[in-house]
Coordinates of C-alpha atoms in Angstrom, one line a residue:
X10 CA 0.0 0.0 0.0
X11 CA 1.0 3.6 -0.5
X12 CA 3.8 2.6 -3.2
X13 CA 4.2 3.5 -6.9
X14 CA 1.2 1.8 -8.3
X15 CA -1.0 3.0 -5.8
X16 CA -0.3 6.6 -7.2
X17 CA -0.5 5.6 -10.3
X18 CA -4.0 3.8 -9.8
X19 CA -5.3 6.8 -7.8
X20 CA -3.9 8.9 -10.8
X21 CA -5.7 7.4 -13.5
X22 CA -8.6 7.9 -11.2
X23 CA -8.8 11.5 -10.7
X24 CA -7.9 11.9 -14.0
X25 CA -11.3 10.6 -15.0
X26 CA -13.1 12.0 -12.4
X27 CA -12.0 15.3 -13.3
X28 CA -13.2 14.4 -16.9
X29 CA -16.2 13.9 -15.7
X30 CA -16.8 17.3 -14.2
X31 CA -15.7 18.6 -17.7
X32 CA -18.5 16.4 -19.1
X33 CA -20.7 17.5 -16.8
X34 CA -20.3 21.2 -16.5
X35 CA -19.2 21.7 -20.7
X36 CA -23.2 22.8 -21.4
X37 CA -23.1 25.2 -18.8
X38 CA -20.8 27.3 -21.1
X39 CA -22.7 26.6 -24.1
X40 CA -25.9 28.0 -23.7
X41 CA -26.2 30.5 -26.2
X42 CA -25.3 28.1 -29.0
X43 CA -27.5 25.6 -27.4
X44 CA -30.2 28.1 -27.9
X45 CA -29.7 28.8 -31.7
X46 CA -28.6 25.3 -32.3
X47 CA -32.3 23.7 -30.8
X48 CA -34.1 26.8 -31.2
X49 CA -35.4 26.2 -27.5
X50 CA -35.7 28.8 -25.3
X51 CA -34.4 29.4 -21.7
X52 CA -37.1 27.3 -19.9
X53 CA -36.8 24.6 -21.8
X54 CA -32.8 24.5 -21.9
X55 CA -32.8 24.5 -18.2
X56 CA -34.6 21.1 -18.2
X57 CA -31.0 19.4 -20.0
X58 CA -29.2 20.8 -16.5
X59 CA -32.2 19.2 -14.7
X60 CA -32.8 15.8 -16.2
X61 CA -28.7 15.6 -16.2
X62 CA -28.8 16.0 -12.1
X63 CA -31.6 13.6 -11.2
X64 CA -30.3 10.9 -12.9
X65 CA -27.4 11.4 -11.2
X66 CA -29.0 11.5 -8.4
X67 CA -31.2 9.2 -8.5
X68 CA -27.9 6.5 -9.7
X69 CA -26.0 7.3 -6.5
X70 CA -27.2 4.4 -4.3
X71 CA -27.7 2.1 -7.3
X72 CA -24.0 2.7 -7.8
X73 CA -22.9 2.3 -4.5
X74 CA -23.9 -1.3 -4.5
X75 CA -22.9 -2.0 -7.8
X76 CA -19.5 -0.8 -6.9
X77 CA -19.6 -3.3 -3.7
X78 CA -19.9 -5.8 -5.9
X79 CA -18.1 -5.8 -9.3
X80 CA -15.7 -3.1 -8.1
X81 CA -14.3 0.3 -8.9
X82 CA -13.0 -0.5 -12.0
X83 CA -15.7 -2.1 -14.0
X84 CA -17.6 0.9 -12.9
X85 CA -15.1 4.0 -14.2
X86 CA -14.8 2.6 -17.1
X87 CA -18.2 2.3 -18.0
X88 CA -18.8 5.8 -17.1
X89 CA -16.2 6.8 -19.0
X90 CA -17.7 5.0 -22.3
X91 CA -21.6 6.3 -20.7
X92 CA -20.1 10.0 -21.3
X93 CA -18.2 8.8 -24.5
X94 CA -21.6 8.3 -25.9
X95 CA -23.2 11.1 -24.2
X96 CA -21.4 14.1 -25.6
X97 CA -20.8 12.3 -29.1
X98 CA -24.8 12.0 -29.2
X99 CA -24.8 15.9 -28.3
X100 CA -22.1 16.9 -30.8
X101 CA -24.9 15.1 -33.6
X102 CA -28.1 16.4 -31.7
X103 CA -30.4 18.6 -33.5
X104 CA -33.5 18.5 -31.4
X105 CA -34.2 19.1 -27.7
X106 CA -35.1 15.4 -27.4
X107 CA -32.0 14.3 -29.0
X108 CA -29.5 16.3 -26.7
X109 CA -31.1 15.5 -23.5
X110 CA -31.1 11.9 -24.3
X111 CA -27.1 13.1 -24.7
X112 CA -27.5 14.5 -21.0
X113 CA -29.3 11.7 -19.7
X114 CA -26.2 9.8 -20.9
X115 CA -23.7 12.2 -19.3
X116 CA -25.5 12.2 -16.4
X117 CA -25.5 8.2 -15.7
X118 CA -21.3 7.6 -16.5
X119 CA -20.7 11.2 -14.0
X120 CA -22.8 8.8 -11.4
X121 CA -20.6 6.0 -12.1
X122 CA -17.1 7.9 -11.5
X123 CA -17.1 9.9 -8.0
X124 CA -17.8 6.8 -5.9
X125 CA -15.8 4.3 -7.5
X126 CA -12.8 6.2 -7.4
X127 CA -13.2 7.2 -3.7
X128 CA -14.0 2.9 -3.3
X129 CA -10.3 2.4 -4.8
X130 CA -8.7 5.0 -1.6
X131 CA -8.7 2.3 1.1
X132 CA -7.8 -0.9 -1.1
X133 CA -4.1 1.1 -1.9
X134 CA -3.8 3.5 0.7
X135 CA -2.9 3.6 4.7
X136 CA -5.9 5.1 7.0
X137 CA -3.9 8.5 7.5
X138 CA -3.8 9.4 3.9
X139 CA -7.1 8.3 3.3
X140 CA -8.5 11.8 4.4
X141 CA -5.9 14.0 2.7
X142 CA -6.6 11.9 -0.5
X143 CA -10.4 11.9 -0.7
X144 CA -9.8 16.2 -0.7
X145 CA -7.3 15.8 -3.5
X146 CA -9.6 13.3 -5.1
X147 CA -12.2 16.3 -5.1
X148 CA -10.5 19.4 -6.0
X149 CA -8.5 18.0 -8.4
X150 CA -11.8 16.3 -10.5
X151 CA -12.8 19.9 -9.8
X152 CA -10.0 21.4 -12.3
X153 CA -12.5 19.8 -14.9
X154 CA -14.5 23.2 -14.7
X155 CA -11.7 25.2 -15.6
X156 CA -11.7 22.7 -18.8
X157 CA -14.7 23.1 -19.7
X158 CA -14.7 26.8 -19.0
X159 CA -11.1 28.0 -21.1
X160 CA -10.3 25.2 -23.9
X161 CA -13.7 23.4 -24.2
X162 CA -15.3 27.4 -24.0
X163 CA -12.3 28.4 -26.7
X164 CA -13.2 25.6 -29.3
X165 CA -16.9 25.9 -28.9
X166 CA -16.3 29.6 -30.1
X167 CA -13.4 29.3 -32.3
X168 CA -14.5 25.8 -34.4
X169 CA -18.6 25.4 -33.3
X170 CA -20.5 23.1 -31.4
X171 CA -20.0 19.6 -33.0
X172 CA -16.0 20.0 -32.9
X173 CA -16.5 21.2 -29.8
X174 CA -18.3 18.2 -28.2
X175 CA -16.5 15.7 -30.1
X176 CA -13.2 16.6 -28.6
X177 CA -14.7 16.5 -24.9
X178 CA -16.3 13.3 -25.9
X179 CA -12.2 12.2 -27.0
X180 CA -11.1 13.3 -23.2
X181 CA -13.2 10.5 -22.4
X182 CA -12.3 7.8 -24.3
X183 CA -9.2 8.4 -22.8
X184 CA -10.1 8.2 -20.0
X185 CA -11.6 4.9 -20.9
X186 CA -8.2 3.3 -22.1
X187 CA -6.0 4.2 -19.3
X188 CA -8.5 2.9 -17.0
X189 CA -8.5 -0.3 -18.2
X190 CA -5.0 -0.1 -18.7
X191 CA -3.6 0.7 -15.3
X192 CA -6.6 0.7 -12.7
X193 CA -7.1 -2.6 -10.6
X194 CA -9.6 -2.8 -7.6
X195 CA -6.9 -3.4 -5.3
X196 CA -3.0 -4.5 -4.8
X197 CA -1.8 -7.9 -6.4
X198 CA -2.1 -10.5 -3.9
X199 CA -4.7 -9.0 -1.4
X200 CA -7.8 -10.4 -0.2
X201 CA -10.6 -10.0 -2.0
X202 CA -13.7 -8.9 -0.4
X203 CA -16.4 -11.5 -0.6
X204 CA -19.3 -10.0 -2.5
X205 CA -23.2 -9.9 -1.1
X206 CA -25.0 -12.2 -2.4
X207 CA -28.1 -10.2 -4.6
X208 CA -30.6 -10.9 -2.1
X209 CA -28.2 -9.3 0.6
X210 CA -28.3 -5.8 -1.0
X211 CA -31.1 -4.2 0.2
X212 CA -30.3 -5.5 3.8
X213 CA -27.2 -3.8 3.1
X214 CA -28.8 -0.6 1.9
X215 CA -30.8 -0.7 5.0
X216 CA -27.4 -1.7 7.0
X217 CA -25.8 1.6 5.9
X218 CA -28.8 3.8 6.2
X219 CA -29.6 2.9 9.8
X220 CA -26.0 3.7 10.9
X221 CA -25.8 7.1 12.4
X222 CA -23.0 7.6 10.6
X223 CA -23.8 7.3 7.0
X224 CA -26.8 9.4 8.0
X225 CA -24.5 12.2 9.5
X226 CA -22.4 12.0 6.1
X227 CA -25.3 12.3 4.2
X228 CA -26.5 15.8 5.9
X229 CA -22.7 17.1 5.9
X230 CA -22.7 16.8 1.9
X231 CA -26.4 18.2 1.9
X232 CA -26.0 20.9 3.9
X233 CA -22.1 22.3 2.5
X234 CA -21.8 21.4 -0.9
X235 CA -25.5 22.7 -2.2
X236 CA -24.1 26.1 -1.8
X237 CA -21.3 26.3 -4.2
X238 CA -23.3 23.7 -6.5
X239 CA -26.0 26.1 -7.3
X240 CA -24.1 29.0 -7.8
X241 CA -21.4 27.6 -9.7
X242 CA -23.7 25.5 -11.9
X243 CA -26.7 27.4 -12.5
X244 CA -27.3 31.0 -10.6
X245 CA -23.9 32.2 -9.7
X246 CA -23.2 33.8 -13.3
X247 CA -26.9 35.7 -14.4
X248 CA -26.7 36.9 -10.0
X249 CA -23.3 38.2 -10.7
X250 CA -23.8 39.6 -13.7
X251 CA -27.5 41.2 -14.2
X252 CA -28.3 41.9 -10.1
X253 CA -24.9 42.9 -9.1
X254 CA -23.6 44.5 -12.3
X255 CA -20.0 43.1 -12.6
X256 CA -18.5 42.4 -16.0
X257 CA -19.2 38.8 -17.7
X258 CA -15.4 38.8 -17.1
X259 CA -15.1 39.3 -13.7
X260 CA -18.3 36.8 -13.0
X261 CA -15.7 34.4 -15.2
X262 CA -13.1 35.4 -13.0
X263 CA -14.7 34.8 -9.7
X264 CA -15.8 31.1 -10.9
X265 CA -12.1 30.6 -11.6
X266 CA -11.4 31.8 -8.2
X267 CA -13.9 29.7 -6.9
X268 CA -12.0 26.4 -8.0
X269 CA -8.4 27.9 -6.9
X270 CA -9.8 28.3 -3.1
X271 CA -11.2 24.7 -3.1
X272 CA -7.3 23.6 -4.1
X273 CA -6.1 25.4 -1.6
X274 CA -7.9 24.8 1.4
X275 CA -9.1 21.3 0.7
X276 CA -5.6 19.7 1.6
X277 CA -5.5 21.3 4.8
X278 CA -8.7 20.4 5.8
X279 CA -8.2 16.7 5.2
X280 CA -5.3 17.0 7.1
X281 CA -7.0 18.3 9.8
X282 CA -9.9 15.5 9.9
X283 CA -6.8 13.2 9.7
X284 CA -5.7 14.7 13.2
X285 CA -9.2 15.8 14.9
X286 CA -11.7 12.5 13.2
X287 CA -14.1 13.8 16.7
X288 CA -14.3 17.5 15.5
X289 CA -15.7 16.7 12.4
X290 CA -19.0 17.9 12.5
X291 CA -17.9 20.9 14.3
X292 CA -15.9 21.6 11.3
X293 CA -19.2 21.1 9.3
X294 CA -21.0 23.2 11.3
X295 CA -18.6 26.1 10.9
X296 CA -18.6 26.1 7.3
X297 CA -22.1 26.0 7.2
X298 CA -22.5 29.0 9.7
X299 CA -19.6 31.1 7.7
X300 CA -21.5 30.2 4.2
X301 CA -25.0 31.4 5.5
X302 CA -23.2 34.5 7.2
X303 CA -21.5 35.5 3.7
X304 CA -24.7 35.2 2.0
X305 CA -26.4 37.5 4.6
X306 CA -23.7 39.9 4.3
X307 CA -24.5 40.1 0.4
X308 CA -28.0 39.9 0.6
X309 CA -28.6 42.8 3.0
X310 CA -26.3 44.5 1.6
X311 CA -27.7 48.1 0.7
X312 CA -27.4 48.5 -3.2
X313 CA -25.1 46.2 -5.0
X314 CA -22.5 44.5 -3.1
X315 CA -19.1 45.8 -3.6
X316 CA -15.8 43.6 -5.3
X317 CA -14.3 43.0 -2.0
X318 CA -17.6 41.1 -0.7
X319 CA -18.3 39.3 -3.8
X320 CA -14.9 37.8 -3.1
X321 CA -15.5 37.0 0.2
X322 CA -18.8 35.3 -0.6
X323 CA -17.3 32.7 -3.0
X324 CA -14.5 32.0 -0.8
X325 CA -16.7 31.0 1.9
X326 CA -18.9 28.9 -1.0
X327 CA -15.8 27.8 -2.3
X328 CA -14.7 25.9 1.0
X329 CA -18.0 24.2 1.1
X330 CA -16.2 21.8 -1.8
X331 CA -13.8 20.3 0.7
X332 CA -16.2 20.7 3.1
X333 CA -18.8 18.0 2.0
X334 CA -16.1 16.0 1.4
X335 CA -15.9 15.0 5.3
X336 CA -19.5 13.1 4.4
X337 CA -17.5 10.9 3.1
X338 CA -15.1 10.3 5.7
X339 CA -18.1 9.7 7.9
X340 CA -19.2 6.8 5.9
X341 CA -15.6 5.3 5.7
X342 CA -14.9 5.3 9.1
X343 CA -18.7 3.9 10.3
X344 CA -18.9 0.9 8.2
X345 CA -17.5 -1.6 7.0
X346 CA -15.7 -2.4 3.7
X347 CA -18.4 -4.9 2.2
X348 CA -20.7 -1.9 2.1
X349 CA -18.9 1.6 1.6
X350 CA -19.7 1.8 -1.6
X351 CA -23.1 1.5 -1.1
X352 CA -22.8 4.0 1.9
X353 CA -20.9 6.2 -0.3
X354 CA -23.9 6.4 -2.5
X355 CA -25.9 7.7 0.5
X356 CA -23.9 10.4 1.6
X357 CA -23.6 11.4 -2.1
X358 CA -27.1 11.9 -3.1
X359 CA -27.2 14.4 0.0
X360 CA -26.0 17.4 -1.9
X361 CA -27.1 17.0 -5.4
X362 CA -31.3 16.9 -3.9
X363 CA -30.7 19.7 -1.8
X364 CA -29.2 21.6 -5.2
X365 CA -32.1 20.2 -7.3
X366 CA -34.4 21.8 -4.4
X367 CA -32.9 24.7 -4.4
X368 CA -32.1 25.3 -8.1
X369 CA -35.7 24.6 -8.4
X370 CA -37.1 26.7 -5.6
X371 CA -34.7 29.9 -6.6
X372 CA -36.6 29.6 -10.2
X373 CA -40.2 29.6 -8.8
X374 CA -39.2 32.6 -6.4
X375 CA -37.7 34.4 -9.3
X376 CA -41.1 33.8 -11.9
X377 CA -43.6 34.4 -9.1
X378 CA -41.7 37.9 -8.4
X379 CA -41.6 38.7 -12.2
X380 CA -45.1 37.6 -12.7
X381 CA -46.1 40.0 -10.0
X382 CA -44.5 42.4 -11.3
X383 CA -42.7 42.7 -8.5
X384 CA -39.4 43.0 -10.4
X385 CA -40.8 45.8 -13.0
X386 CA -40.2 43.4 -16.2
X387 CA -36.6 42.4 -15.7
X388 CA -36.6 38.7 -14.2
X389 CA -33.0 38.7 -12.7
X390 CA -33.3 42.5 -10.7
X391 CA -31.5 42.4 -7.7
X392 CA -34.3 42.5 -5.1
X393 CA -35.9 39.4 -6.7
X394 CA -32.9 37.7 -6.4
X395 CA -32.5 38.4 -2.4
X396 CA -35.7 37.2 -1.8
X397 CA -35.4 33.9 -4.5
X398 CA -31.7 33.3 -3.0
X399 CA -32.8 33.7 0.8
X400 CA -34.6 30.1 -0.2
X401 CA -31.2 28.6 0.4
X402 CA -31.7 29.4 4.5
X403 CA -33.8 27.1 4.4
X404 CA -32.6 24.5 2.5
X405 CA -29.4 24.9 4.9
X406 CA -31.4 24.8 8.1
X407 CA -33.2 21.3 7.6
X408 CA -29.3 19.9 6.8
X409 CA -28.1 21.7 10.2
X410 CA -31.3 20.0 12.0
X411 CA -30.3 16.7 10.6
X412 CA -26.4 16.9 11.4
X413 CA -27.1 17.9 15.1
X414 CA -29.9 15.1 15.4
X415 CA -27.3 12.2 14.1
X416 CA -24.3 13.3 15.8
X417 CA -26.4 13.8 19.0
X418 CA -27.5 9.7 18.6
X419 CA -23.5 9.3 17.8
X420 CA -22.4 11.2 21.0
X421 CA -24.7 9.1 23.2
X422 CA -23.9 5.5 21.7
X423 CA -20.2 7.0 22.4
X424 CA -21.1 7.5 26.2
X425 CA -22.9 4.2 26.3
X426 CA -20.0 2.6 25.7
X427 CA -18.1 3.7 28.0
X428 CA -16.0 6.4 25.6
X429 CA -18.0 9.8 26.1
X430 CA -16.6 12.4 23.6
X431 CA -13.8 14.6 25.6
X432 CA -14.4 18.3 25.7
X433 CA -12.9 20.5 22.4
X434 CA -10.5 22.4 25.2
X435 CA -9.1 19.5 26.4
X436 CA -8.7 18.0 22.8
X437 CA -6.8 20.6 21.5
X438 CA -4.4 20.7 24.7
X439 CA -3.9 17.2 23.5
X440 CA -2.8 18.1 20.1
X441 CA -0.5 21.1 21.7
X442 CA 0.9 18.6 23.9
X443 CA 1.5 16.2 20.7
X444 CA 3.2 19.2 18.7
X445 CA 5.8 19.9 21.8
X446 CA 6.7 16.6 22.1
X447 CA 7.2 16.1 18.3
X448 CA 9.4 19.5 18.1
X449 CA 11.4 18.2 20.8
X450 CA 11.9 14.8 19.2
X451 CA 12.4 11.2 20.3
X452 CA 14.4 10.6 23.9
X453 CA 13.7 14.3 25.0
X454 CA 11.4 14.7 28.3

């Protein structure tokens, strides 16, 4: 474990995770050629971002026992050839039926990736790195927007819409090979894990549901990653640009920005879930907190929010990424191998329903105001978007409810058996105490 081929094999697995978040976020930069291409208008256009989502979605936990059972790599490689045929069936679309059937595809090989390459983490790695890893493994795949954004965006533009998608749909045959060529489900000469038998997989399902801990994953992805999902992926840019009046360029900017904070801060933080694996829902909590305080900075704001705010607010939506990624630690450290994948799946559908609900909800708020009149004709003015974004409190609050609800059955099976949860003062005079004694060295007292 932890040698050469382990990188490699992780490697290879980012690599096509991070060709799936080019797949999936390419049409988001293509909208106004989608619109002439289909002749479709905005309405209808959304419904590709939508159908796209819930069958991601709704594939998570499907995957998650799929990957129990036939492995991670069976599983990358048919996502990779599932988003293969996705974007070369959009590059030849000509109706809106045709290129959501190319959606539906890219949506259904994205499921297949995130999981499975997080399953491969504790076949080839140490527990320690584990942690640290499952961040890279997340803001690396995460580079795939900048793809999508700067060459994908640059051929779309410079060579039109079937080059465009065909060469994305290339990035993924790629990814296909190399898979095949250099990812195995674990190192030569290990045990294998002994499947379920298919009558054991709902038992399973109900295994890693009822532990508090997939549960406590589950809320931490709902509640964190939503945030950055929505704005990134469907409200960010027309807020940015028609409500707060900054250029397209700068909106471009700050969703470049957006991915270079996640880099940064996502290694530390796995680091420090490495150290503190008891504080991690206090770290949740934070980010949560900090997100809902940026967003009520902006929102009250009178008049349009200045640069400097702007900033701040995807910062704090930014850390959110690395943030959700704790969910997943929570469901690696609560059950067992046979069904991590299948709790994987769990904590992963978390974020994506509360972004569907709130993608959704923002929408309503936002037609309801304009068919009021409220907004005085123009659909994105900046007082309907307060009130259509302030839906995301909400959204927030029923993930906060459920993460204090599972850690609170967590902390008292903890004191049941016998090992109560120490205070957060004396844990961190622990870790000061560890930090002395590791300056000073070995045979010092």
């Amino acid at each position: 474990m932890n040698g050469p081929r382990a990188r490699i094999v992780w490697a290879v697995g980012v690599f096509a995770y991070m060709v799936a978040v080019t797949q999936r976020t390419s049409f988001g930069v293509a909208g106004i050629e989608a619109t002439e291409r289909f002749s479709a208008t905005a309405s209808v256009l959304s419904i590709f971002t939508v159908v796209q989502l819930l069958v991601y979605a709704g594939l998570q936990i499907p995957v998650g026992v799929l990957v129990d059972r036939f492995g991670p790599r069976l599983l990358i490689a048919a996502g990779a050839a599932l988003m293969f045929a996705g974007q070369f069936q959009l590059a030849t679309a000509e109706s809106v039926g045709a290129g959501i059937l190319g959606r539906s595809l890219v949506g259904a090989g994205d499921a297949l990736t995130f999981i499975s390459v997080l399953r491969l983490l504790p076949a080839w790695f140490s527990g320690r790195k584990i942690p640290v890893l499952t961040q890279y493994t997340g803001i690396v795949g995460q580079l795939g927007q900048i793809v999508s954004a700067v060459p994908f965006a640059f051929v779309l533009h410079r060579f039109g819409w079937s080059p465009a998608f065909l060469s994305a749909a290339s990035l993924s045959l790629l990814a296909f090979v190399l898979t095949l060529a250099c990812v195995r489900n674990r190192p030569q000469g290990s045990e294998a894990p002994v499947p379920l038998p298919l009558r054991q997989t709902g038992i399973s399902l109900a295994d890693a549901f009822a532990q508090p801990g997939t549960r406590l994953g589950m809320w931490t992805h709902y509640t964190v990653q939503f945030p950055g999902t929505v704005f990134v992926m469907m409200w960010g840019f027309p807020y940015l640009v028609s409500a707060e009046g900054v250029s397209p360029a700068v909106a471009s900017g700050l969703m470049t920005y957006f991915v270079v904070v996640g880099i940064i801060c996502g290694p530390w933080m796995g680091s420090w879930v490495g150290r503190h694996p008891l504080r991690r829902s206090t770290m949740v909590l934070l980010i949560a907190a900090a997100m809902a305080a940026g967003w009520a900075a902006v929102l009250l704001y009178p008049g349009p929010a200045p640069l400097w705010l702007l900033v701040l607010l995807v910062t704090l939506l930014a850390v959110g990424g690395p943030g959700s990624m704790i969910g997943f630690d929570f469901a690696r450290t609560f059950n067992p191998s046979h069904r991590l994948g299948t709790a994987t799946g769990i904590v992963n559908i978390g974020g994506f329903i509360a972004s569907l609900v709130s993608m959704y909800l923002i929408g309503v708020v936002l037609d309801a105001l304009n068919s009021s009149g409220f907004s005085g004709g123009d659909l994105y003015a900046l007082g309907s978007f307060r009130i259509a974004l302030s839906v995301q409190f909400s959204v927030m609050a029923v993930g906060v409810l459920g993460i204090l609800r599972t850690r609170g059955l967590i902390r008292a099976r903890l004191a049941d058996e016998g090992s109560p949860l120490p205070p957060l003062r004396a844990a961190l005079a622990r870790e000061r105490q560890r930090r002395r004694e590791e300056r000073r060295g070995p045979g010092t007292s």
